[in-house]
């Protein structure tokens, strides 16, 4: 820990420098209008910043009660800092510190479940927003529906209304409570990288309700059908890495204050939402959010061009021993592969919104990925690939395969992912790949041991439903993935990328 850090006074309400505050209103717990599930860095550098900037423009009861799932670290640090934290906007030109100051409370669901349910059901809660990651929606990759084999889902469907374990359980039990007591409408705003995130959340909520025992489901079902809950689709974008001591030190140097939980973020930020709210909402448009009737073109643009390409950069980079995304894109073979997958394989699968200047958007993506001051790690982007890639790969891959074209770079993405997560014996994918966290890691390792070379392993993975039901109907895709898997093992990621580049 640096001297600047150890000597500095703690950030709190009294010490927050006025010039860094996004707004100057006083919020009390009675001003809570938003309950947000997922207290991670992304929420704190995205929705919280938009809400703070909206409050600067227009007064309103838009304090956020932030709910962490299980981890107590951030919540406890925030409590010790009067719920204040810094967003450190990091670019090669320097660091700009801002303090959103929008939280009116923090809770940990596993520790304080009843309080969480009370807050979600409170009549003053008009917005229930979510950043629980692709993984947090407990749905089955094969069917896209609720994962009825998930132990948490099973427990929540059976039971304890006061202390659900899953996000879906929390939402549905709160909606039940609202429906059967005061009936105040609420908007559920998913801010995760799922295509059609609002529609998807609505479907899962309805499915959850349909599995409740008779006598528990009718009232909430009718209330939902009557339009008391809205689920707008949204597209969220901002690169927000995990916090390290570098940001703690940067904040200590810039503000002279000790913040245990600052959030690093790139300067770029974007939020596109459907304006379908069941109750009022903050003036997020005053903070730069875009409201539109149709979010899908923006979602596809982002989930495919940014997130899809990001995955390839992360896996190739990790296999080449690169710690960060900018270090990965600094290698010409990675940039070439990223350009190829973006332009030739993702782009034909979407319609660019009229308002977006495609060339400028893509140029900006490569600039964002080269922000070496930010240090977004390949292991972070590469984690949870089993749930992320199914949002990114199958749609575009099927489009090409049905037209008789092989999407070589999408196959390379899957092969690089499998090489990181389930390498064959004797192949070391490196420390960055080894550090990737993925709920499917064990299952993949098991499949790899059971099968022979790359093609039969890839076929087993696809047949297992990791990328949905349709991709396995094109066995040529699994063969290509398998060939790249073998090539990465035999000659490394550069040779595999060169092979992908040679194919028309
Ligand atoms: C990344 C995203 O981890 C990932 O999969 O692609 O977190 C990405 O940084 C954000 O979606 C950017 O908005």
Coordinates of C-alpha atoms and ligand atoms in Angstrom, one line a residue:
X1 CA 0.0 0.0 0.0
X2 CA 1.4 3.4 -0.9
X3 CA 2.0 6.2 1.6
X4 CA -0.7 8.4 -0.1
X5 CA -3.2 5.6 0.6
X6 CA -2.3 4.9 4.2
X7 CA -2.1 8.5 5.3
X8 CA -5.3 9.7 3.7
X9 CA -8.5 10.3 5.5
X10 CA -11.5 8.1 4.6
X11 CA -13.9 9.1 2.0
X12 CA -17.4 9.8 3.5
X13 CA -20.2 12.3 3.3
X14 CA -18.3 15.0 5.2
X15 CA -15.0 14.6 3.2
X16 CA -16.5 14.2 -0.4
X17 CA -15.0 17.1 -2.4
X18 CA -17.9 19.1 -3.7
X19 CA -16.4 19.4 -7.2
X20 CA -16.5 15.7 -7.6
X21 CA -20.2 15.2 -6.7
X22 CA -22.5 14.5 -9.6
X23 CA -25.4 16.4 -7.9
X24 CA -25.9 18.4 -4.7
X25 CA -29.2 17.1 -3.4
X26 CA -29.6 15.5 -0.1
X27 CA -31.0 12.0 -0.3
X28 CA -32.4 10.1 2.7
X29 CA -33.6 6.5 2.9
X30 CA -37.1 7.9 2.4
X31 CA -36.0 9.0 -1.1
X32 CA -35.4 5.4 -2.3
X33 CA -37.2 4.9 -5.6
X34 CA -34.9 2.3 -7.1
X35 CA -33.8 -1.1 -5.6
X36 CA -30.9 -2.5 -7.6
X37 CA -29.9 -6.1 -7.4
X38 CA -26.2 -6.5 -8.0
X39 CA -23.8 -4.1 -6.3
X40 CA -20.9 -4.8 -8.5
X41 CA -18.6 -2.4 -10.3
X42 CA -20.7 -2.2 -13.4
X43 CA -23.8 -0.9 -11.6
X44 CA -21.8 1.6 -9.7
X45 CA -20.1 3.0 -12.8
X46 CA -23.2 2.9 -15.0
X47 CA -26.7 3.2 -13.7
X48 CA -25.6 4.9 -10.6
X49 CA -23.8 7.6 -12.6
X50 CA -26.8 8.1 -14.9
X51 CA -29.0 8.5 -11.9
X52 CA -26.7 10.9 -10.2
X53 CA -26.5 13.0 -13.3
X54 CA -30.3 12.8 -13.8
X55 CA -30.7 14.1 -10.2
X56 CA -28.5 17.1 -11.0
X57 CA -31.0 18.0 -13.7
X58 CA -34.3 17.1 -12.0
X59 CA -35.2 16.5 -8.3
X60 CA -36.9 13.2 -7.5
X61 CA -37.1 10.3 -5.1
X62 CA -34.4 8.4 -7.0
X63 CA -32.1 7.2 -4.3
X64 CA -30.8 3.7 -5.0
X65 CA -30.9 0.9 -2.4
X66 CA -28.1 -1.4 -3.7
X67 CA -28.3 -5.1 -2.9
X68 CA -25.3 -7.4 -3.1
X69 CA -26.0 -11.1 -3.5
X70 CA -23.7 -12.9 -1.2
X71 CA -20.5 -10.9 -0.8
X72 CA -20.4 -8.5 2.1
X73 CA -17.2 -6.7 1.2
X74 CA -18.5 -3.8 -0.9
X75 CA -21.6 -3.3 1.1
X76 CA -19.7 -3.0 4.4
X77 CA -17.1 -0.7 2.9
X78 CA -19.8 1.5 1.5
X79 CA -21.5 1.7 4.9
X80 CA -18.2 2.8 6.4
X81 CA -18.0 5.5 3.8
X82 CA -21.6 6.9 4.2
X83 CA -22.4 5.0 0.9
X84 CA -19.9 7.2 -1.0
X85 CA -17.4 5.8 -3.5
X86 CA -15.5 7.2 -6.5
X87 CA -15.7 6.4 -10.1
X88 CA -12.3 6.8 -11.6
X89 CA -12.6 7.4 -15.3
X90 CA -9.3 6.2 -16.6
X91 CA -7.9 7.1 -20.0
X92 CA -4.4 7.4 -21.3
X93 CA -4.8 11.2 -20.7
X94 CA -5.3 10.8 -17.0
X95 CA -7.9 10.0 -14.4
X96 CA -11.1 12.0 -13.6
X97 CA -12.8 11.2 -10.3
X98 CA -16.5 11.6 -9.8
X99 CA -18.7 10.6 -6.8
X100 CA -22.3 9.6 -7.8
X101 CA -23.7 9.9 -4.3
X102 CA -27.0 8.2 -5.2
X103 CA -27.2 5.3 -2.8
X104 CA -29.5 5.5 0.1
X105 CA -28.8 2.1 1.5
X106 CA -27.0 -1.2 0.9
X107 CA -28.0 -4.7 1.8
X108 CA -26.6 -8.2 1.3
X109 CA -29.3 -10.6 0.2
X110 CA -27.8 -13.7 1.8
X111 CA -27.4 -11.8 5.1
X112 CA -30.5 -9.6 5.2
X113 CA -33.0 -11.3 3.0
X114 CA -36.2 -10.0 4.8
X115 CA -35.0 -6.4 4.4
X116 CA -34.3 -7.0 0.8
X117 CA -37.8 -8.4 0.2
X118 CA -39.4 -5.5 2.1
X119 CA -37.5 -3.0 0.0
X120 CA -38.4 -4.7 -3.3
X121 CA -42.1 -4.8 -2.3
X122 CA -42.2 -1.2 -0.9
X123 CA -44.8 1.1 -2.6
X124 CA -42.1 3.8 -3.0
X125 CA -39.9 1.4 -5.1
X126 CA -40.8 2.3 -8.7
X127 CA -37.8 0.8 -10.4
X128 CA -36.3 -2.6 -9.7
X129 CA -33.1 -2.8 -11.7
X130 CA -30.7 -5.7 -12.2
X131 CA -27.0 -6.4 -13.0
X132 CA -26.7 -10.0 -11.9
X133 CA -24.7 -11.2 -15.0
X134 CA -25.8 -13.6 -17.6
X135 CA -25.4 -16.3 -15.0
X136 CA -27.8 -14.8 -12.5
X137 CA -30.9 -15.5 -14.5
X138 CA -30.9 -19.3 -13.7
X139 CA -32.1 -20.3 -17.2
X140 CA -31.3 -23.4 -19.1
X141 CA -29.1 -22.9 -22.2
X142 CA -30.9 -25.7 -24.1
X143 CA -34.4 -24.3 -23.7
X144 CA -33.9 -20.7 -22.8
X145 CA -36.5 -21.2 -20.1
X146 CA -36.2 -21.3 -16.3
X147 CA -33.7 -24.0 -15.1
X148 CA -36.0 -26.2 -13.1
X149 CA -33.0 -28.4 -12.1
X150 CA -31.2 -25.5 -10.4
X151 CA -31.3 -26.1 -6.6
X152 CA -31.9 -22.5 -5.8
X153 CA -34.9 -22.3 -8.2
X154 CA -36.3 -25.5 -6.8
X155 CA -35.9 -24.2 -3.2
X156 CA -37.5 -20.8 -4.1
X157 CA -40.4 -22.4 -5.9
X158 CA -41.1 -24.6 -2.9
X159 CA -40.8 -22.1 -0.4
X160 CA -39.7 -19.5 2.0
X161 CA -41.2 -16.3 0.6
X162 CA -39.2 -14.2 3.0
X163 CA -35.8 -15.3 2.0
X164 CA -35.5 -16.4 -1.7
X165 CA -32.1 -17.5 -2.9
X166 CA -32.3 -16.6 -6.6
X167 CA -32.8 -13.3 -8.4
X168 CA -36.0 -14.7 -10.1
X169 CA -37.3 -15.9 -6.7
X170 CA -36.6 -12.4 -5.2
X171 CA -38.4 -10.6 -7.9
X172 CA -41.4 -12.9 -8.1
X173 CA -41.9 -13.0 -4.3
X174 CA -41.7 -9.2 -4.2
X175 CA -44.2 -8.9 -7.1
X176 CA -46.5 -11.3 -5.2
X177 CA -46.3 -9.1 -2.2
X178 CA -47.0 -6.0 -4.2
X179 CA -50.0 -7.6 -6.0
X180 CA -51.6 -8.8 -2.8
X181 CA -51.0 -5.7 -0.7
X182 CA -50.8 -2.1 -2.1
X183 CA -50.7 -2.9 -5.8
X184 CA -48.2 -0.1 -6.7
X185 CA -46.8 -0.7 -10.2
X186 CA -43.1 -1.2 -10.8
X187 CA -40.7 -1.4 -13.7
X188 CA -38.1 -4.2 -13.8
X189 CA -35.0 -2.9 -15.7
X190 CA -32.5 -5.6 -16.6
X191 CA -29.1 -4.1 -17.4
X192 CA -27.3 -7.3 -18.3
X193 CA -25.8 -8.3 -21.7
X194 CA -28.6 -10.6 -22.8
X195 CA -30.3 -10.0 -26.1
X196 CA -33.9 -8.9 -25.3
X197 CA -33.0 -8.7 -21.6
X198 CA -36.4 -7.2 -20.6
X199 CA -38.4 -9.8 -22.6
X200 CA -36.2 -12.6 -21.3
X201 CA -36.7 -11.5 -17.7
X202 CA -40.5 -11.2 -18.2
X203 CA -40.6 -14.7 -19.7
X204 CA -38.7 -16.2 -16.8
X205 CA -40.8 -14.3 -14.2
X206 CA -44.0 -15.6 -15.9
X207 CA -42.6 -19.1 -16.0
X208 CA -41.6 -19.0 -12.3
X209 CA -45.1 -17.8 -11.4
X210 CA -46.7 -20.6 -13.5
X211 CA -44.7 -23.2 -11.4
X212 CA -45.9 -21.8 -8.0
X213 CA -48.5 -23.9 -6.2
X214 CA -52.2 -23.2 -6.9
X215 CA -53.4 -20.6 -4.6
X216 CA -50.1 -18.7 -4.7
X217 CA -50.0 -17.7 -8.4
X218 CA -53.4 -16.5 -9.4
X219 CA -53.4 -13.0 -7.9
X220 CA -49.9 -12.1 -9.0
X221 CA -50.5 -13.5 -12.4
X222 CA -53.7 -11.4 -13.0
X223 CA -51.9 -8.3 -11.6
X224 CA -49.0 -8.8 -14.0
X225 CA -51.3 -9.4 -16.9
X226 CA -53.2 -6.2 -16.1
X227 CA -50.0 -4.3 -16.9
X228 CA -48.7 -3.4 -13.5
X229 CA -45.2 -4.5 -14.2
X230 CA -43.1 -3.3 -17.2
X231 CA -39.9 -5.0 -18.5
X232 CA -38.3 -2.6 -20.9
X233 CA -35.4 -3.9 -23.0
X234 CA -32.1 -2.1 -22.5
X235 CA -28.7 -1.9 -24.0
X236 CA -25.9 -1.1 -21.5
X237 CA -22.3 -0.3 -22.4
X238 CA -19.3 0.7 -20.4
X239 CA -16.0 -1.1 -19.9
X240 CA -15.6 -1.5 -16.1
X241 CA -12.8 -3.7 -14.9
X242 CA -12.4 -5.1 -11.4
X243 CA -10.9 -2.7 -8.7
X244 CA -7.2 -3.0 -7.9
X245 CA -4.9 -1.0 -5.6
X246 CA -4.0 1.1 -8.6
X247 CA -7.4 2.9 -8.4
X248 CA -7.2 3.1 -4.6
X249 CA -3.9 4.9 -5.0
X250 CA -5.1 7.1 -7.9
X251 CA -8.0 8.3 -5.8
X252 CA -5.8 8.9 -2.8
X253 CA -3.5 10.9 -5.0
X254 CA -6.2 12.8 -6.8
X255 CA -8.6 13.5 -3.8
X256 CA -6.3 13.0 -0.8
X257 CA -8.9 10.5 0.5
X258 CA -9.0 6.7 1.1
X259 CA -11.7 5.0 -0.8
X260 CA -11.7 1.2 -0.3
X261 CA -14.1 0.6 -3.1
X262 CA -13.4 2.9 -6.0
X263 CA -14.6 1.8 -9.5
X264 CA -12.3 2.1 -12.5
X265 CA -14.2 2.8 -15.8
X266 CA -13.5 4.0 -19.3
X267 CA -14.7 7.5 -20.2
X268 CA -17.1 6.0 -22.8
X269 CA -20.7 5.1 -21.6
X270 CA -23.9 4.4 -23.4
X271 CA -27.5 3.4 -22.3
X272 CA -30.4 2.8 -24.6
X273 CA -33.8 1.9 -23.1
X274 CA -37.3 1.3 -24.3
X275 CA -39.5 4.0 -22.7
X276 CA -42.0 1.4 -21.3
X277 CA -42.2 2.2 -17.6
X278 CA -45.1 1.1 -15.4
X279 CA -44.5 3.9 -13.0
X280 CA -42.3 7.1 -13.0
X281 CA -38.5 7.0 -13.6
X282 CA -35.5 9.3 -13.3
X283 CA -34.8 11.7 -16.1
X284 CA -32.0 9.5 -17.3
X285 CA -32.2 11.1 -20.8
X286 CA -30.8 14.3 -19.2
X287 CA -27.8 12.3 -18.3
X288 CA -27.3 11.1 -21.9
X289 CA -29.4 7.9 -22.0
X290 CA -31.2 7.3 -25.2
X291 CA -34.9 6.3 -25.2
X292 CA -36.2 4.5 -28.2
X293 CA -39.1 2.2 -29.3
X294 CA -36.8 -0.5 -30.5
X295 CA -33.7 -1.4 -28.5
X296 CA -32.9 -4.6 -30.3
X297 CA -30.7 -3.2 -33.1
X298 CA -28.6 -1.5 -30.4
X299 CA -28.5 -4.7 -28.3
X300 CA -27.3 -6.8 -31.2
X301 CA -24.8 -4.2 -32.3
X302 CA -23.3 -4.2 -28.8
X303 CA -23.6 -7.9 -27.8
X304 CA -22.1 -9.0 -31.1
X305 CA -19.7 -6.4 -32.3
X306 CA -18.4 -5.4 -28.8
X307 CA -19.0 -8.4 -26.6
X308 CA -18.5 -11.1 -29.2
X309 CA -15.3 -9.7 -30.5
X310 CA -14.2 -9.0 -26.9
X311 CA -14.4 -12.7 -26.2
X312 CA -12.1 -13.6 -29.1
X313 CA -9.6 -11.0 -28.0
X314 CA -9.7 -12.3 -24.4
X315 CA -9.2 -16.0 -25.3
X316 CA -6.5 -15.5 -27.9
X317 CA -4.8 -13.0 -25.6
X318 CA -4.9 -15.3 -22.6
X319 CA -3.5 -18.2 -24.7
X320 CA -0.7 -15.9 -25.9
X321 CA 0.2 -15.1 -22.3
X322 CA -1.4 -11.6 -22.3
X323 CA -2.8 -10.3 -19.0
X324 CA -5.0 -7.5 -20.3
X325 CA -7.2 -6.7 -23.3
X326 CA -5.0 -3.8 -24.5
X327 CA -2.0 -6.1 -24.3
X328 CA -3.9 -8.6 -26.3
X329 CA -5.0 -6.2 -29.0
X330 CA -1.4 -4.8 -29.3
X331 CA -0.6 -8.1 -31.1
X332 CA -1.3 -7.7 -34.8
X333 CA -2.6 -11.3 -35.2
X334 CA -5.3 -10.6 -32.5
X335 CA -6.4 -7.3 -34.1
X336 CA -6.6 -9.0 -37.5
X337 CA -8.7 -11.8 -36.1
X338 CA -10.9 -9.3 -34.2
X339 CA -11.5 -7.3 -37.4
X340 CA -12.3 -10.4 -39.3
X341 CA -14.8 -11.7 -36.8
X342 CA -16.4 -8.3 -36.4
X343 CA -16.7 -7.2 -40.1
X344 CA -17.2 -10.6 -41.8
X345 CA -19.1 -12.7 -39.3
X346 CA -20.9 -10.5 -36.7
X347 CA -21.8 -7.5 -38.8
X348 CA -23.8 -9.4 -41.5
X349 CA -26.0 -10.7 -38.6
X350 CA -27.4 -7.4 -37.6
X351 CA -28.9 -4.1 -38.8
X352 CA -27.0 -1.0 -37.7
X353 CA -29.3 1.6 -36.2
X354 CA -29.7 4.7 -38.4
X355 CA -28.3 6.9 -35.8
X356 CA -25.0 5.0 -35.5
X357 CA -22.0 5.8 -37.8
X358 CA -20.6 2.3 -38.2
X359 CA -17.1 3.2 -39.2
X360 CA -16.8 5.6 -36.3
X361 CA -18.3 3.1 -33.9
X362 CA -15.8 0.4 -34.9
X363 CA -12.9 2.7 -34.8
X364 CA -14.0 3.7 -31.3
X365 CA -14.3 0.0 -30.3
X366 CA -10.6 -0.6 -31.2
X367 CA -9.6 2.6 -29.3
X368 CA -11.6 1.5 -26.3
X369 CA -9.9 -1.9 -26.4
X370 CA -6.5 -0.3 -26.5
X371 CA -7.0 1.8 -23.4
X372 CA -3.8 0.6 -21.8
X373 CA -4.4 2.8 -18.7
X374 CA -7.4 0.7 -17.8
X375 CA -6.0 -2.8 -17.7
X376 CA -9.2 -4.8 -18.3
X377 CA -8.0 -8.3 -17.8
X378 CA -8.4 -11.2 -20.3
X379 CA -9.3 -13.5 -17.4
X380 CA -12.3 -11.2 -16.5
X381 CA -13.7 -11.0 -20.0
X382 CA -12.9 -14.7 -20.5
X383 CA -14.8 -15.7 -17.3
X384 CA -18.3 -17.2 -17.5
X385 CA -17.8 -17.9 -21.2
X386 CA -20.3 -20.8 -21.1
X387 CA -23.1 -18.3 -20.3
X388 CA -21.7 -15.3 -22.3
X389 CA -20.9 -17.1 -25.5
X390 CA -24.4 -18.5 -26.0
X391 CA -25.6 -14.9 -26.3
X392 CA -22.9 -14.0 -28.7
X393 CA -22.2 -17.0 -31.0
X394 CA -25.2 -19.2 -32.0
X395 CA -27.3 -16.5 -33.8
X396 CA -24.6 -15.2 -36.2
X397 CA -23.0 -18.7 -36.6
X398 CA -26.4 -20.2 -37.7
X399 CA -27.0 -17.4 -40.1
X400 CA -23.7 -18.2 -42.0
X401 CA -24.1 -22.0 -41.7
X402 CA -27.6 -21.9 -43.1
X403 CA -26.3 -20.0 -46.1
X404 CA -23.6 -22.6 -46.6
X405 CA -20.7 -20.5 -45.3
X406 CA -18.3 -21.5 -42.5
X407 CA -17.9 -18.8 -39.9
X408 CA -14.2 -19.6 -39.2
X409 CA -13.6 -16.9 -36.6
X410 CA -16.7 -17.8 -34.6
X411 CA -15.4 -21.4 -34.6
X412 CA -12.0 -20.0 -33.6
X413 CA -13.6 -18.2 -30.7
X414 CA -15.2 -21.4 -29.4
X415 CA -12.0 -23.3 -29.9
X416 CA -9.9 -20.7 -28.1
X417 CA -12.5 -20.7 -25.3
X418 CA -12.3 -24.5 -25.0
X419 CA -8.5 -24.4 -25.1
X420 CA -8.5 -22.0 -22.2
X421 CA -11.1 -23.9 -20.1
X422 CA -10.6 -27.5 -20.9
X423 CA -7.1 -28.0 -22.4
X424 CA -6.0 -31.4 -23.4
X425 CA -3.5 -33.2 -21.1
X426 CA 0.0 -31.8 -21.6
X427 CA -1.1 -28.4 -23.0
X428 CA -0.7 -25.5 -20.7
X429 CA -3.0 -22.6 -21.6
X430 CA -1.2 -20.3 -19.2
X431 CA -2.0 -18.5 -16.0
X432 CA -4.6 -16.1 -17.4
X433 CA -6.7 -19.0 -18.9
X434 CA -6.2 -21.0 -15.7
X435 CA -7.7 -18.1 -13.7
X436 CA -10.9 -17.9 -15.7
X437 CA -14.0 -18.8 -13.7
X438 CA -16.7 -20.7 -15.4
X439 CA -19.6 -22.7 -14.0
X440 CA -19.1 -25.2 -16.9
X441 CA -15.4 -25.8 -16.2
X442 CA -15.8 -29.2 -14.6
X443 CA -18.4 -30.4 -17.1
X444 CA -16.1 -29.4 -20.0
X445 CA -13.1 -31.1 -18.5
X446 CA -15.2 -34.2 -18.0
X447 CA -16.4 -34.1 -21.7
X448 CA -12.8 -33.7 -22.9
X449 CA -11.5 -36.7 -20.9
X450 CA -14.4 -38.8 -22.3
X451 CA -13.7 -37.9 -25.9
X452 CA -10.7 -38.3 -28.3
X453 CA -9.3 -35.4 -30.4
X454 CA -10.6 -31.9 -30.9
X455 CA -13.5 -32.7 -33.3
X456 CA -15.1 -35.3 -31.1
X457 CA -14.7 -33.1 -28.0
X458 CA -16.2 -30.1 -29.8
X459 CA -19.1 -32.3 -31.0
X460 CA -19.7 -33.5 -27.5
X461 CA -19.7 -29.9 -26.1
X462 CA -22.2 -28.7 -28.8
X463 CA -24.4 -31.8 -28.3
X464 CA -24.4 -31.1 -24.6
X465 CA -26.5 -28.0 -25.4
X466 CA -23.9 -25.4 -24.3
X467 CA -24.8 -23.2 -27.3
X468 CA -28.5 -24.2 -27.7
X469 CA -30.2 -26.9 -29.7
X470 CA -29.7 -25.7 -33.3
X471 CA -25.9 -25.4 -33.6
X472 CA -25.4 -29.2 -33.2
X473 CA -27.5 -29.7 -36.3
X474 CA -24.6 -28.3 -38.3
X475 CA -21.8 -30.9 -37.4
X476 CA -19.4 -29.1 -39.8
X477 CA -19.2 -26.3 -37.2
X478 CA -18.2 -28.7 -34.4
X479 CA -15.6 -30.2 -36.8
X480 CA -14.1 -26.8 -37.5
X481 CA -14.1 -25.9 -33.8
X482 CA -12.3 -29.2 -33.2
X483 CA -9.7 -28.6 -35.9
X484 CA -8.9 -25.1 -34.4
X485 CA -8.7 -26.7 -30.9
X486 CA -6.1 -29.2 -32.2
X487 CA -4.2 -26.5 -34.0
X488 CA -4.1 -24.3 -31.0
X489 CA -2.7 -27.2 -29.0
X490 CA -0.2 -28.2 -31.6
X491 CA 1.0 -24.8 -32.9
X492 CA -0.5 -22.1 -30.7
X493 CA -3.1 -19.3 -31.1
X494 CA -1.2 -17.4 -33.7
X495 CA -1.1 -20.4 -36.1
X496 CA -4.8 -21.0 -35.6
X497 CA -5.7 -17.4 -36.3
X498 CA -3.5 -17.5 -39.4
X499 CA -5.4 -20.6 -40.6
X500 CA -8.8 -18.9 -39.9
X501 CA -7.6 -15.9 -41.9
X502 CA -6.7 -18.0 -45.0
X503 CA -10.3 -19.3 -45.4
X504 CA -12.7 -17.4 -47.5
Ligands
LIG1 C1 -17.2 -8.0 -21.6 C2 -18.2 -7.0 -21.0 O1 -16.8 -9.4 -19.7 C3 -17.3 -9.3 -20.9 O2 -17.8 -10.3 -21.4 O3 -17.4 -8.2 -23.0 O4 -18.2 -7.0 -19.6 C4 -17.9 -5.6 -21.6 O5 -16.8 -5.0 -21.1 C5 -19.1 -4.7 -21.3 O6 -20.3 -5.3 -21.7 C6 -18.9 -3.4 -22.0 O7 -20.1 -2.7 -21.9

